[in-house]
PDB file of C-alpha atoms in Angstrom:
ATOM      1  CA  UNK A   7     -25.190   4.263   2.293  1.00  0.00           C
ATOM      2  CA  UNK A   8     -23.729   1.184   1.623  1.00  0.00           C
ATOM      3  CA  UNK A   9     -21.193  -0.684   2.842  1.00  0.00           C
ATOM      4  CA  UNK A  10     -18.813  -3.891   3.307  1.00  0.00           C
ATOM      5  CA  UNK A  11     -16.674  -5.277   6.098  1.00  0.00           C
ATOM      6  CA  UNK A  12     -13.671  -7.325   6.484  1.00  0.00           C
ATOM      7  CA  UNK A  13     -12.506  -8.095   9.874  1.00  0.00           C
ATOM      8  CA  UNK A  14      -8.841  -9.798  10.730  1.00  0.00           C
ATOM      9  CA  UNK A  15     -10.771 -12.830  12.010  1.00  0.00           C
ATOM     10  CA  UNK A  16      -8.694 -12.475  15.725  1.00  0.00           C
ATOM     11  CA  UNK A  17     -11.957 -12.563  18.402  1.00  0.00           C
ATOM     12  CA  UNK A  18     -11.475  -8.799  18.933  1.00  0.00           C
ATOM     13  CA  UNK A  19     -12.028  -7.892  15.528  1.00  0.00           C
ATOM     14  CA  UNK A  20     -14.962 -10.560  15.400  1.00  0.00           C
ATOM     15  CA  UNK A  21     -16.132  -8.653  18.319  1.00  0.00           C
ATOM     16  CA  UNK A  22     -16.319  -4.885  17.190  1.00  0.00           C
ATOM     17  CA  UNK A  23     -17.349  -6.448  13.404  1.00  0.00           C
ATOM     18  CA  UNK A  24     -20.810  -7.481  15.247  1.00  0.00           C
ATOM     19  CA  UNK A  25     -20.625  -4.365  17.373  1.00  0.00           C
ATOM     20  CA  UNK A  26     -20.657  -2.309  13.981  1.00  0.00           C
ATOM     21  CA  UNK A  27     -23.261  -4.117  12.021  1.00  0.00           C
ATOM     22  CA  UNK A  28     -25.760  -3.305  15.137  1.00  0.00           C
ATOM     23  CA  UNK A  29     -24.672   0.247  15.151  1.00  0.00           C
ATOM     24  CA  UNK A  30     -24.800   0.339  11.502  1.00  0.00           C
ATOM     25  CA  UNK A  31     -28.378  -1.386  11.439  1.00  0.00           C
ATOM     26  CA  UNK A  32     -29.774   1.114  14.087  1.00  0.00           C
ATOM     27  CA  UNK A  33     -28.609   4.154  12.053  1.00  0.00           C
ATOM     28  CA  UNK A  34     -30.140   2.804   8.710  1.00  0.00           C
ATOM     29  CA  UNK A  35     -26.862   2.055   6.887  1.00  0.00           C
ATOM     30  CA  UNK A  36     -27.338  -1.185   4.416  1.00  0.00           C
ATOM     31  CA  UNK A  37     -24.247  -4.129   4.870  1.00  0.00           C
ATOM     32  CA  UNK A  38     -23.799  -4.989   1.216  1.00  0.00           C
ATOM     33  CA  UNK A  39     -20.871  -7.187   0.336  1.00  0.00           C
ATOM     34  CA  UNK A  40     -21.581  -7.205  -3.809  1.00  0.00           C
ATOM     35  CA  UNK A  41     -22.184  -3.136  -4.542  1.00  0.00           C
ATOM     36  CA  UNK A  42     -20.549  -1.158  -1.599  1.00  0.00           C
ATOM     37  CA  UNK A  43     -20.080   2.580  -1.274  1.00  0.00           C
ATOM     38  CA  UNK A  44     -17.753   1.915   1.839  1.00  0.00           C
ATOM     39  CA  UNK A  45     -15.321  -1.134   2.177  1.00  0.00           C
ATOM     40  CA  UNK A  46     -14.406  -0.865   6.148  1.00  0.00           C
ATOM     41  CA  UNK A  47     -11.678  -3.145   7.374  1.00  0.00           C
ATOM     42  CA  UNK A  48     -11.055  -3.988  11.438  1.00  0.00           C
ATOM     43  CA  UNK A  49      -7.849  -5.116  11.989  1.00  0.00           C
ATOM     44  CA  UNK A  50      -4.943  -3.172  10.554  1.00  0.00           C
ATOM     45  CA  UNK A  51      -2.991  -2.646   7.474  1.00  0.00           C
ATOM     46  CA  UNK A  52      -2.444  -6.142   6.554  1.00  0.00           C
ATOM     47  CA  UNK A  53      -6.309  -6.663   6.542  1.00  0.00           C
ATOM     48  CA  UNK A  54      -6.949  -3.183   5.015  1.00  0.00           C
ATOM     49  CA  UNK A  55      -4.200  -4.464   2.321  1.00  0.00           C
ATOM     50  CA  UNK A  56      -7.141  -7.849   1.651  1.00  0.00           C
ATOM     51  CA  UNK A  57      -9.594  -5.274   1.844  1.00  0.00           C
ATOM     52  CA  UNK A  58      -7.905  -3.920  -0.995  1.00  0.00           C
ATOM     53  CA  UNK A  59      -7.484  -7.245  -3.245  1.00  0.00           C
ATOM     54  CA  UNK A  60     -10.884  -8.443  -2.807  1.00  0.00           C
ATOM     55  CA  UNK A  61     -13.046  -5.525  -4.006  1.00  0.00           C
ATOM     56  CA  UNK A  62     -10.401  -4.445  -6.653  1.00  0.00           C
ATOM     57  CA  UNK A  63     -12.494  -4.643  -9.306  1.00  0.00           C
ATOM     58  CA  UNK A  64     -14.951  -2.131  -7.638  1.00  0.00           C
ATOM     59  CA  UNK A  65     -11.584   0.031  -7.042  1.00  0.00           C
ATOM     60  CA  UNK A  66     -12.900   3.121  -9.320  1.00  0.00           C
ATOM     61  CA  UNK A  67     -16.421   2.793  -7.139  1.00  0.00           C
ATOM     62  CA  UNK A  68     -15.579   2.336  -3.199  1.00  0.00           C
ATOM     63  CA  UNK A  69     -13.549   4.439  -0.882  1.00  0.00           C
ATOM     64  CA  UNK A  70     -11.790   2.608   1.870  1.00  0.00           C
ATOM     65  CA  UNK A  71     -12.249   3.134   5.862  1.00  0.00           C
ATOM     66  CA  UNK A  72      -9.594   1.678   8.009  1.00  0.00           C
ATOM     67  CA  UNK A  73     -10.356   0.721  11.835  1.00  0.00           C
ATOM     68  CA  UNK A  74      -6.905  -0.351  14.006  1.00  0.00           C
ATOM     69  CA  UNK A  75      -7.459  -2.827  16.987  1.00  0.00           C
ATOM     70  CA  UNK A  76      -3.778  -2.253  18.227  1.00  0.00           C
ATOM     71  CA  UNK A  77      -1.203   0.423  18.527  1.00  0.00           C
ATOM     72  CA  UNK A  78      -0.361   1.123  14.808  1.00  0.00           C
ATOM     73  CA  UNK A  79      -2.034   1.651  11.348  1.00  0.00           C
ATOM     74  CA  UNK A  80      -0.760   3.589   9.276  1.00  0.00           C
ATOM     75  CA  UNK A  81      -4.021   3.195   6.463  1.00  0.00           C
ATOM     76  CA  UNK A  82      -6.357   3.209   9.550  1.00  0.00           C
ATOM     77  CA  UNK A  83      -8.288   6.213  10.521  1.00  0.00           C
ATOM     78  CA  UNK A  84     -10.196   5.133  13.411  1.00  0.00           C
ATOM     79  CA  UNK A  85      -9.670   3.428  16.622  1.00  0.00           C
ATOM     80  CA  UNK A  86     -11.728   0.189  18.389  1.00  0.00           C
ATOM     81  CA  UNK A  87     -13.532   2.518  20.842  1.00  0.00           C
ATOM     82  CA  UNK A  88     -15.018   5.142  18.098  1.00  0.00           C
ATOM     83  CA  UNK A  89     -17.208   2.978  16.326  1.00  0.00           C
ATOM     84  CA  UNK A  90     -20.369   4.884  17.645  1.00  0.00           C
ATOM     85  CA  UNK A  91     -18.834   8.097  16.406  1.00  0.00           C
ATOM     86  CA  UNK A  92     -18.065   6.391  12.913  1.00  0.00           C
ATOM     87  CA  UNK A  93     -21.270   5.154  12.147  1.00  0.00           C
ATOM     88  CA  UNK A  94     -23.003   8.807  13.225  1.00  0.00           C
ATOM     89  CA  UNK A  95     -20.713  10.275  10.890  1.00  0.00           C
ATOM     90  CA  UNK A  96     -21.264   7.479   8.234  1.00  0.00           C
ATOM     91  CA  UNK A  97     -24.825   7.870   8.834  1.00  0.00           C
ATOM     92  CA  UNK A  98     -24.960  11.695   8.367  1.00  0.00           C
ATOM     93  CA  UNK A  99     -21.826  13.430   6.506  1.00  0.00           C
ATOM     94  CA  UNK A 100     -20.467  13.104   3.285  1.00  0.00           C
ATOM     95  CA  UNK A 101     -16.930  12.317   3.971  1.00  0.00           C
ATOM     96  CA  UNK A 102     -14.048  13.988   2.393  1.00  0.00           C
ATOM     97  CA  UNK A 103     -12.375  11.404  -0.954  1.00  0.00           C
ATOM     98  CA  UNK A 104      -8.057  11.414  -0.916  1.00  0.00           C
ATOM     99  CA  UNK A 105      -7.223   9.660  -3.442  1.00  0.00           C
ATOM    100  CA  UNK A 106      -3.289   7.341  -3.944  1.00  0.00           C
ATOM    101  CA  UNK A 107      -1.873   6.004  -6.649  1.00  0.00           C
ATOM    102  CA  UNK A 108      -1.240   2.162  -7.496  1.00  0.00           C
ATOM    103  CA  UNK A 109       1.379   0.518  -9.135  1.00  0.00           C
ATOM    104  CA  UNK A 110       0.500  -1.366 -12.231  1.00  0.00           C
ATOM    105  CA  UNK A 111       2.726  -4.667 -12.263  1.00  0.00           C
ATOM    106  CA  UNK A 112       2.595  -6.726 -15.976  1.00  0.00           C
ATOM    107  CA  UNK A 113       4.353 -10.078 -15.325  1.00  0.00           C
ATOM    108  CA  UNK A 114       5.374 -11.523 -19.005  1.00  0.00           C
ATOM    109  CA  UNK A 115       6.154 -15.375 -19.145  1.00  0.00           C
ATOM    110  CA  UNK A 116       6.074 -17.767 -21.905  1.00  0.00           C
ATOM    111  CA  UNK A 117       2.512 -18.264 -21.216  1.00  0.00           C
ATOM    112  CA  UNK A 118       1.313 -14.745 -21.787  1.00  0.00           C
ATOM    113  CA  UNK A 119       0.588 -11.565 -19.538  1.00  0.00           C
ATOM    114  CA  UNK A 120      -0.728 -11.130 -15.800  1.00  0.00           C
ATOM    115  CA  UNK A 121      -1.652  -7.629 -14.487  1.00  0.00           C
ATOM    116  CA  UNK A 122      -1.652  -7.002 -10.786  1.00  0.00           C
ATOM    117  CA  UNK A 123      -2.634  -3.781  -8.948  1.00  0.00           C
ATOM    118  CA  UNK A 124      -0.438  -2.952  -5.600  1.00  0.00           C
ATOM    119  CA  UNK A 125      -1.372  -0.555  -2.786  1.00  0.00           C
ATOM    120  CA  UNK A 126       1.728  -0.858  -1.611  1.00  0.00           C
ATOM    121  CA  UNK A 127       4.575  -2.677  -3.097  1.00  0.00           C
ATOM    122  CA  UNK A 128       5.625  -5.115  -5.746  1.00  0.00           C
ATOM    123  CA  UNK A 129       8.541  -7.276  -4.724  1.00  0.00           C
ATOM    124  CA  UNK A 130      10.876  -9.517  -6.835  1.00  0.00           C
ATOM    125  CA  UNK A 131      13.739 -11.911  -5.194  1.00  0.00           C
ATOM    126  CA  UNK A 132      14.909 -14.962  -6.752  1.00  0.00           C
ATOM    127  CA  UNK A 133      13.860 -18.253  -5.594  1.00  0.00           C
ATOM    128  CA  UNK A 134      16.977 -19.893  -5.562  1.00  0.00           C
ATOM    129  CA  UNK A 135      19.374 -17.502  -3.664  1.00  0.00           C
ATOM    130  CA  UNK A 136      20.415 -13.875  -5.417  1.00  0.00           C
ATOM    131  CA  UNK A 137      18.607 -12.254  -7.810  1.00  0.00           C
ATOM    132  CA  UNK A 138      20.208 -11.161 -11.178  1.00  0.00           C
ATOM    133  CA  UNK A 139      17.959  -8.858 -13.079  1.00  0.00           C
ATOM    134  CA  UNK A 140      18.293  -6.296 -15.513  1.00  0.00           C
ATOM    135  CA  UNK A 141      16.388  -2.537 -14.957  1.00  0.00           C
ATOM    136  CA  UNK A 142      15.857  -0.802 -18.120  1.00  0.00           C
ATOM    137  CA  UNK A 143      14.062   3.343 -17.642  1.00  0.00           C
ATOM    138  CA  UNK A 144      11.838   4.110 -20.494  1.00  0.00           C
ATOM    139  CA  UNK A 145      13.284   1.235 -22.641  1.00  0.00           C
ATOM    140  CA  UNK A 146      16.739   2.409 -21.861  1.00  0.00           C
ATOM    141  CA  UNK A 147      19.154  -0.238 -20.081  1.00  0.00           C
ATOM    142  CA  UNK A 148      20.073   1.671 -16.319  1.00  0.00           C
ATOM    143  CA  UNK A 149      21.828  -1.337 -14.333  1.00  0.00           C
ATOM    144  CA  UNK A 150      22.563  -5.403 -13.773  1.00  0.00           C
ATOM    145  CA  UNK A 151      21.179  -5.534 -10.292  1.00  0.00           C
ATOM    146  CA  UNK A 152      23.022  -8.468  -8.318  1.00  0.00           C
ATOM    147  CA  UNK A 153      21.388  -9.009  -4.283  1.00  0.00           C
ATOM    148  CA  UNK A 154      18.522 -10.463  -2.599  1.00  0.00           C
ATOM    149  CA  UNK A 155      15.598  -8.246  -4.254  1.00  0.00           C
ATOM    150  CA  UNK A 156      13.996  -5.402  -5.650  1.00  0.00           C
ATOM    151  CA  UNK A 157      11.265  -3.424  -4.092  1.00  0.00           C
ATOM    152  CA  UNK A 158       9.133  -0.739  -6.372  1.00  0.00           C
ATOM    153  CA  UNK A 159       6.084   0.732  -4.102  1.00  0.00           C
ATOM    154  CA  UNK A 160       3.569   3.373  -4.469  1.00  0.00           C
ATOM    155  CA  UNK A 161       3.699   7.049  -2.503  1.00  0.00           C
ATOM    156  CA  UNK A 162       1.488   5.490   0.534  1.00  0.00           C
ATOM    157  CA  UNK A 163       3.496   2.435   0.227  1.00  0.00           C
ATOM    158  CA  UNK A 164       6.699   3.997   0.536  1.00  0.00           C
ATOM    159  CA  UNK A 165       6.469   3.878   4.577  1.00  0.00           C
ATOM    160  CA  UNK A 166       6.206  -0.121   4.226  1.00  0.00           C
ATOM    161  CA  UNK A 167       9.023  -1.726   3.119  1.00  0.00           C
ATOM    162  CA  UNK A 168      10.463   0.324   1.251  1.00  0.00           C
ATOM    163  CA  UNK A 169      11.270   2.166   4.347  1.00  0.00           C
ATOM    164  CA  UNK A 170      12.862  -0.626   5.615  1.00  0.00           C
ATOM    165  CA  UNK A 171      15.789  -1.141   3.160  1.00  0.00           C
ATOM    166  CA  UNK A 172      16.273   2.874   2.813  1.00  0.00           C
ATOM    167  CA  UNK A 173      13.969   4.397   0.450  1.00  0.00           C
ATOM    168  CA  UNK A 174      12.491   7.874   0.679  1.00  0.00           C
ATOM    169  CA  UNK A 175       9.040   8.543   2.272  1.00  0.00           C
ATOM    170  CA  UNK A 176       7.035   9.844  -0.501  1.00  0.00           C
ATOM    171  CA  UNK A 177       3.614  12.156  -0.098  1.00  0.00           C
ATOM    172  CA  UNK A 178       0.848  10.052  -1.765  1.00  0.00           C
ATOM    173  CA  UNK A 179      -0.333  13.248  -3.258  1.00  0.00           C
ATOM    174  CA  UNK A 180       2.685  12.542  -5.923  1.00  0.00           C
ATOM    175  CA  UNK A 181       1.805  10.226  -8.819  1.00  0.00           C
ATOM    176  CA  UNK A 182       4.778   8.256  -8.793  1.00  0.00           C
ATOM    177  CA  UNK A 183       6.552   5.114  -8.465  1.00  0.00           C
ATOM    178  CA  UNK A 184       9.695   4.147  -5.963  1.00  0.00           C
ATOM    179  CA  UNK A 185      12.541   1.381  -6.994  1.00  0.00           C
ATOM    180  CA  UNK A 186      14.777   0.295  -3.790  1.00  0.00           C
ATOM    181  CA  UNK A 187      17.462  -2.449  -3.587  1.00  0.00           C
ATOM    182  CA  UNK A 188      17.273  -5.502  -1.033  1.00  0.00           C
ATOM    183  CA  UNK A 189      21.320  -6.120  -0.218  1.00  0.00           C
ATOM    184  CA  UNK A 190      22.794  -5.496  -3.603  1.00  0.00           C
ATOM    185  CA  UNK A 191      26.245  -6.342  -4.415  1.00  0.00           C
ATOM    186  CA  UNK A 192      28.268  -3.473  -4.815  1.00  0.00           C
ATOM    187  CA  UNK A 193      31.872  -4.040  -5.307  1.00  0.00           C
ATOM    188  CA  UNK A 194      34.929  -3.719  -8.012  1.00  0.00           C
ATOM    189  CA  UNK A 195      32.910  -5.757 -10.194  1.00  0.00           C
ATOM    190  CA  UNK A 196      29.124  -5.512  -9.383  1.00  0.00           C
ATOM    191  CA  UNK A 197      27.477  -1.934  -9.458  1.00  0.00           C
ATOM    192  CA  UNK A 198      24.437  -0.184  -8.829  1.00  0.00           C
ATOM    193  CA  UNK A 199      23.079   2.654  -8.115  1.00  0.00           C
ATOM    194  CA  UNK A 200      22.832   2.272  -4.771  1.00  0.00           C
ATOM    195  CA  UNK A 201      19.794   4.285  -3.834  1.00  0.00           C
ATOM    196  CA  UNK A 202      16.451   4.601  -4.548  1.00  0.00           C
ATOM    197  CA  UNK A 203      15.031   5.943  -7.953  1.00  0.00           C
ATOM    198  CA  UNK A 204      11.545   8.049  -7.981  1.00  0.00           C
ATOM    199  CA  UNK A 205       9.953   8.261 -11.657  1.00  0.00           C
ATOM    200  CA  UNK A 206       6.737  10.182 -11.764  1.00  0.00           C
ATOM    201  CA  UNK A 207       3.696   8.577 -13.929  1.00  0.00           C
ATOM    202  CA  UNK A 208       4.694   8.988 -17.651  1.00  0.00           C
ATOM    203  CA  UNK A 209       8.213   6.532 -17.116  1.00  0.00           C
ATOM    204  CA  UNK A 210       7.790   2.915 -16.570  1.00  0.00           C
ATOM    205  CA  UNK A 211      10.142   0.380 -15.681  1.00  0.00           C
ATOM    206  CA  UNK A 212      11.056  -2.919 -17.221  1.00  0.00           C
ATOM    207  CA  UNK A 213      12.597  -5.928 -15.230  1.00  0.00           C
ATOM    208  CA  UNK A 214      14.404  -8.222 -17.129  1.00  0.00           C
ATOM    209  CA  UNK A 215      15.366 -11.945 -15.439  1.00  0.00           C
ATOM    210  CA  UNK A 216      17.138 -15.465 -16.469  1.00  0.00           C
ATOM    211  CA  UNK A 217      14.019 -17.409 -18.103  1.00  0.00           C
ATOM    212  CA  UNK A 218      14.828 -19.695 -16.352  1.00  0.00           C
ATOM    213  CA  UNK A 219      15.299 -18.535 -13.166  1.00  0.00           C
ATOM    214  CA  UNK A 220      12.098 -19.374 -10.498  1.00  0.00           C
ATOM    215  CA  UNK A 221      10.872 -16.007  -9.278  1.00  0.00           C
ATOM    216  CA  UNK A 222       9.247 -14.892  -5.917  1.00  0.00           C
ATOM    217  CA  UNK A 223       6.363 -11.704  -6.962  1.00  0.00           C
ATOM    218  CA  UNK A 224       5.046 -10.567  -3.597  1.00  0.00           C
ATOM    219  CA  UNK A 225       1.928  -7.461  -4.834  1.00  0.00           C
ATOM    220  CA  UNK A 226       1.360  -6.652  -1.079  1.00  0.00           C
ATOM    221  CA  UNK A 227       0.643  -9.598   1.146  1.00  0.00           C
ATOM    222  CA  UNK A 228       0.183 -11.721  -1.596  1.00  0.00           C
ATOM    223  CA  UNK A 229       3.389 -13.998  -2.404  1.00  0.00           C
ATOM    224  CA  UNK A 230       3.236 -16.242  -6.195  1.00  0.00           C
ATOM    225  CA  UNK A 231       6.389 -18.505  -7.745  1.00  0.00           C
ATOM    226  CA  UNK A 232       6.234 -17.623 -11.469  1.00  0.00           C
ATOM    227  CA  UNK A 233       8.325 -19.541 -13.729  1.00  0.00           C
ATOM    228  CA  UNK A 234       9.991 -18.418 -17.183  1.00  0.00           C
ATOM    229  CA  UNK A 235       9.353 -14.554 -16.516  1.00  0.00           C
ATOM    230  CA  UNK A 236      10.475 -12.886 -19.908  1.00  0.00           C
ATOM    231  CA  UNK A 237      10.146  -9.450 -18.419  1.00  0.00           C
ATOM    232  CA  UNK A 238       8.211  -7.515 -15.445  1.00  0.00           C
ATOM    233  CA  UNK A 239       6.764  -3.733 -16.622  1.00  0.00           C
ATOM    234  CA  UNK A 240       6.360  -1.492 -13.553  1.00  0.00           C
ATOM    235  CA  UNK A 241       4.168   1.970 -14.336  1.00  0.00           C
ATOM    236  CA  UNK A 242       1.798   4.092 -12.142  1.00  0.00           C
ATOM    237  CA  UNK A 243      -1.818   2.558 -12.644  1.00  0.00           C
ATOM    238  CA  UNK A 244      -4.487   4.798 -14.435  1.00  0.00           C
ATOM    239  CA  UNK A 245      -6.639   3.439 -11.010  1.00  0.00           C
ATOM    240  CA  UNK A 246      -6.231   5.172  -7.984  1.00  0.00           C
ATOM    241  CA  UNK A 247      -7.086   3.449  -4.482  1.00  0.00           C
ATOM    242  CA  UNK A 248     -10.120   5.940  -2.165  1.00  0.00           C
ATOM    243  CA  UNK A 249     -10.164   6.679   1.180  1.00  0.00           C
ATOM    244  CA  UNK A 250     -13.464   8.464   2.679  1.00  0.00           C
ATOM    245  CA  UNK A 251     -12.464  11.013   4.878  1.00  0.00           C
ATOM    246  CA  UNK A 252     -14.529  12.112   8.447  1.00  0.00           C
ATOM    247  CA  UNK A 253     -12.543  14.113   9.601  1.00  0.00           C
ATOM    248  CA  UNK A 254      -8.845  15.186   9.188  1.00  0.00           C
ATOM    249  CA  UNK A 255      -5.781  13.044   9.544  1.00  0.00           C
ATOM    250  CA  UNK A 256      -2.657  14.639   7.316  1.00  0.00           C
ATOM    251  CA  UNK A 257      -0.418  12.149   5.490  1.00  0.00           C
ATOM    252  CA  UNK A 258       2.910  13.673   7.560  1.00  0.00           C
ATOM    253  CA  UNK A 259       0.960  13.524  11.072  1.00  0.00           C
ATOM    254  CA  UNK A 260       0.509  10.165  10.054  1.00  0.00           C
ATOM    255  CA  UNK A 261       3.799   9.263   9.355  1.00  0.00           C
ATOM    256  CA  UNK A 262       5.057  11.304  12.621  1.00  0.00           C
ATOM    257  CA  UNK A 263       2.866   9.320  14.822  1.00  0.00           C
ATOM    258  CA  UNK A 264       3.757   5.968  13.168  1.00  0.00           C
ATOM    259  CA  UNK A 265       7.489   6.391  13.397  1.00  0.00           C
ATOM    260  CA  UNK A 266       8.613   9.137  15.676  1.00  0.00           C
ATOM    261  CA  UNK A 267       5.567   9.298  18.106  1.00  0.00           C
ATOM    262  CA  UNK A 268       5.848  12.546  19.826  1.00  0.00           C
ATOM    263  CA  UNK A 269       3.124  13.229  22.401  1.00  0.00           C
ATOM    264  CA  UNK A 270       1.402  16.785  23.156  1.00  0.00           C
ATOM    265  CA  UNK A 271       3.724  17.197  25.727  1.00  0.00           C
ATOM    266  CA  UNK A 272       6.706  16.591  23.548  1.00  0.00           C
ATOM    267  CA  UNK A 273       5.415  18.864  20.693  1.00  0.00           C
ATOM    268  CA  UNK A 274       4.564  21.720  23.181  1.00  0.00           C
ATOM    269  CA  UNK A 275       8.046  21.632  24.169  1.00  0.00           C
ATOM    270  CA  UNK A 276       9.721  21.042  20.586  1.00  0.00           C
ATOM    271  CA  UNK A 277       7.646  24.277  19.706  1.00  0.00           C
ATOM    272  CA  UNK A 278       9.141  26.278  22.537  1.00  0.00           C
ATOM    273  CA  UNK A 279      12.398  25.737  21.755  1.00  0.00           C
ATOM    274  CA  UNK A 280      14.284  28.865  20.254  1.00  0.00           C
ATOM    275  CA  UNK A 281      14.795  28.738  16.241  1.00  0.00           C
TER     276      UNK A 281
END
């Protein structure tokens, strides 16, 4: 077994980083940064999201193994005190492959094509001050969006923030795609939609902008200016990100503890309760 490591860089991260390359070494596992079987990230979803971005060209080959050094992380698996049990089980099991979907992002300017891969969302604002683009479904005009931006994230993305300016929490098991609004204008004259839209893997999206309007692209934590964007096509990437899998940790007990965070104590009581 193979396997990489990116830590957040904070001391405690440097710390359990060393404290799983001795574990690792005394259990016969091999740290290799250019042909990995396991990418493992120590931090938390922001450094699982550069874990991400640096081996996605391997993306088809590695599964990803999160470890969270605070409270919260969502991608992450394991906590800072179970690295001993994480190597064993790295060591001796075959772990169990879930597989998400991406989103495919093609950015179109005068100067050609760019392709980007997100794990979680692409983001468009203006650079300037409100964004004016228009959405067309399958090559069909939908809307003139009018606000601050547009958010379209995968199914394991859609608790980031797409949650966080109303979309829908979607299981990754779904190949799809989510489009939400950032503070559109809705009034006598402006008018979208409102909410968010869900196509599934065989519709794409096209964004259409002012030439020569300066755009902000964020694809996860990584922000870019482009400059006379003809058009932005959104689709659900033939790639898929992988996760290796120890032991179970279901996608809505993931989302429960992340965002409602009922204890055994609470849940023993909930289930008490007369239907």
């Amino acid at each position: 077994m193979k396997y990489a490591l990116l830590d957040r860089g904070d001391r405690l991260s440097r710390q359990l980083a060393e404290q799983f390359h001795t574990l690792a070494r005394a259990r016969g596992l091999i740290h290799d940064e250019s042909a990995p079987d396991i990418v493992l990230s120590i931090g938390g979803d922001g450094t699982l999201l550069q874990a991400f971005h640096r081996f996605r060209d391997k993306v088809r080959s590695v599964a990803f193994v999160g470890v969270h050094t605070g409270h919260l992380g969502f991608y992450a698996d394991w906590q800072k005190n179970e690295l001993t049990d994480l190597v064993e089980l790295m060591a001796s099991t075959e772990p169990k492959t879930v597989s998400y979907p991406l989103v495919k992002v093609e950015i179109v300017t005068n100067g050609g094509t760019s392709v980007y891969m997100a794990l979680n969302e692409f983001t468009l604002k203006s650079v300037d001050g409100t964004l004016v683009a228009q959405l067309n479904i399958n090559d069909e005009p939908f809307e003139m969006f009018r606000g601050d931006g547009i958010v379209v994230s995968t199914p394991s993305g859609s608790t980031a923030y797409n949650k966080s300016v109303g979309g829908a929490v979607i299981h990754p098991s779904l190949e799809a795609l989510q489009i939400a609004e950032i503070a559109s204008i809705n009034n006598r004259v402006y008018r979208t939609l409102g909410s968010s839209i869900i196509l599934p893997k065989h519709h794409h999206c096209d964004i259409v902008t002012d030439p020569e309007e300066p755009l902000a692209i964020g694809i996860d934590h990584l922000i870019m200016q482009f400059h006379e964007v003809r058009s932005i096509v959104c689709t659900v990437a033939e790639d898929k990100v992988h996760f290796a899998r120890y032991r179970p940790f279901p996608f809505w007990n993931r989302v429960r503890e992340a965002f409602i965070g009922l204890d055994q104590a609470q849940m023993a009581s909930t289930q008490k309760r007369p239907r």
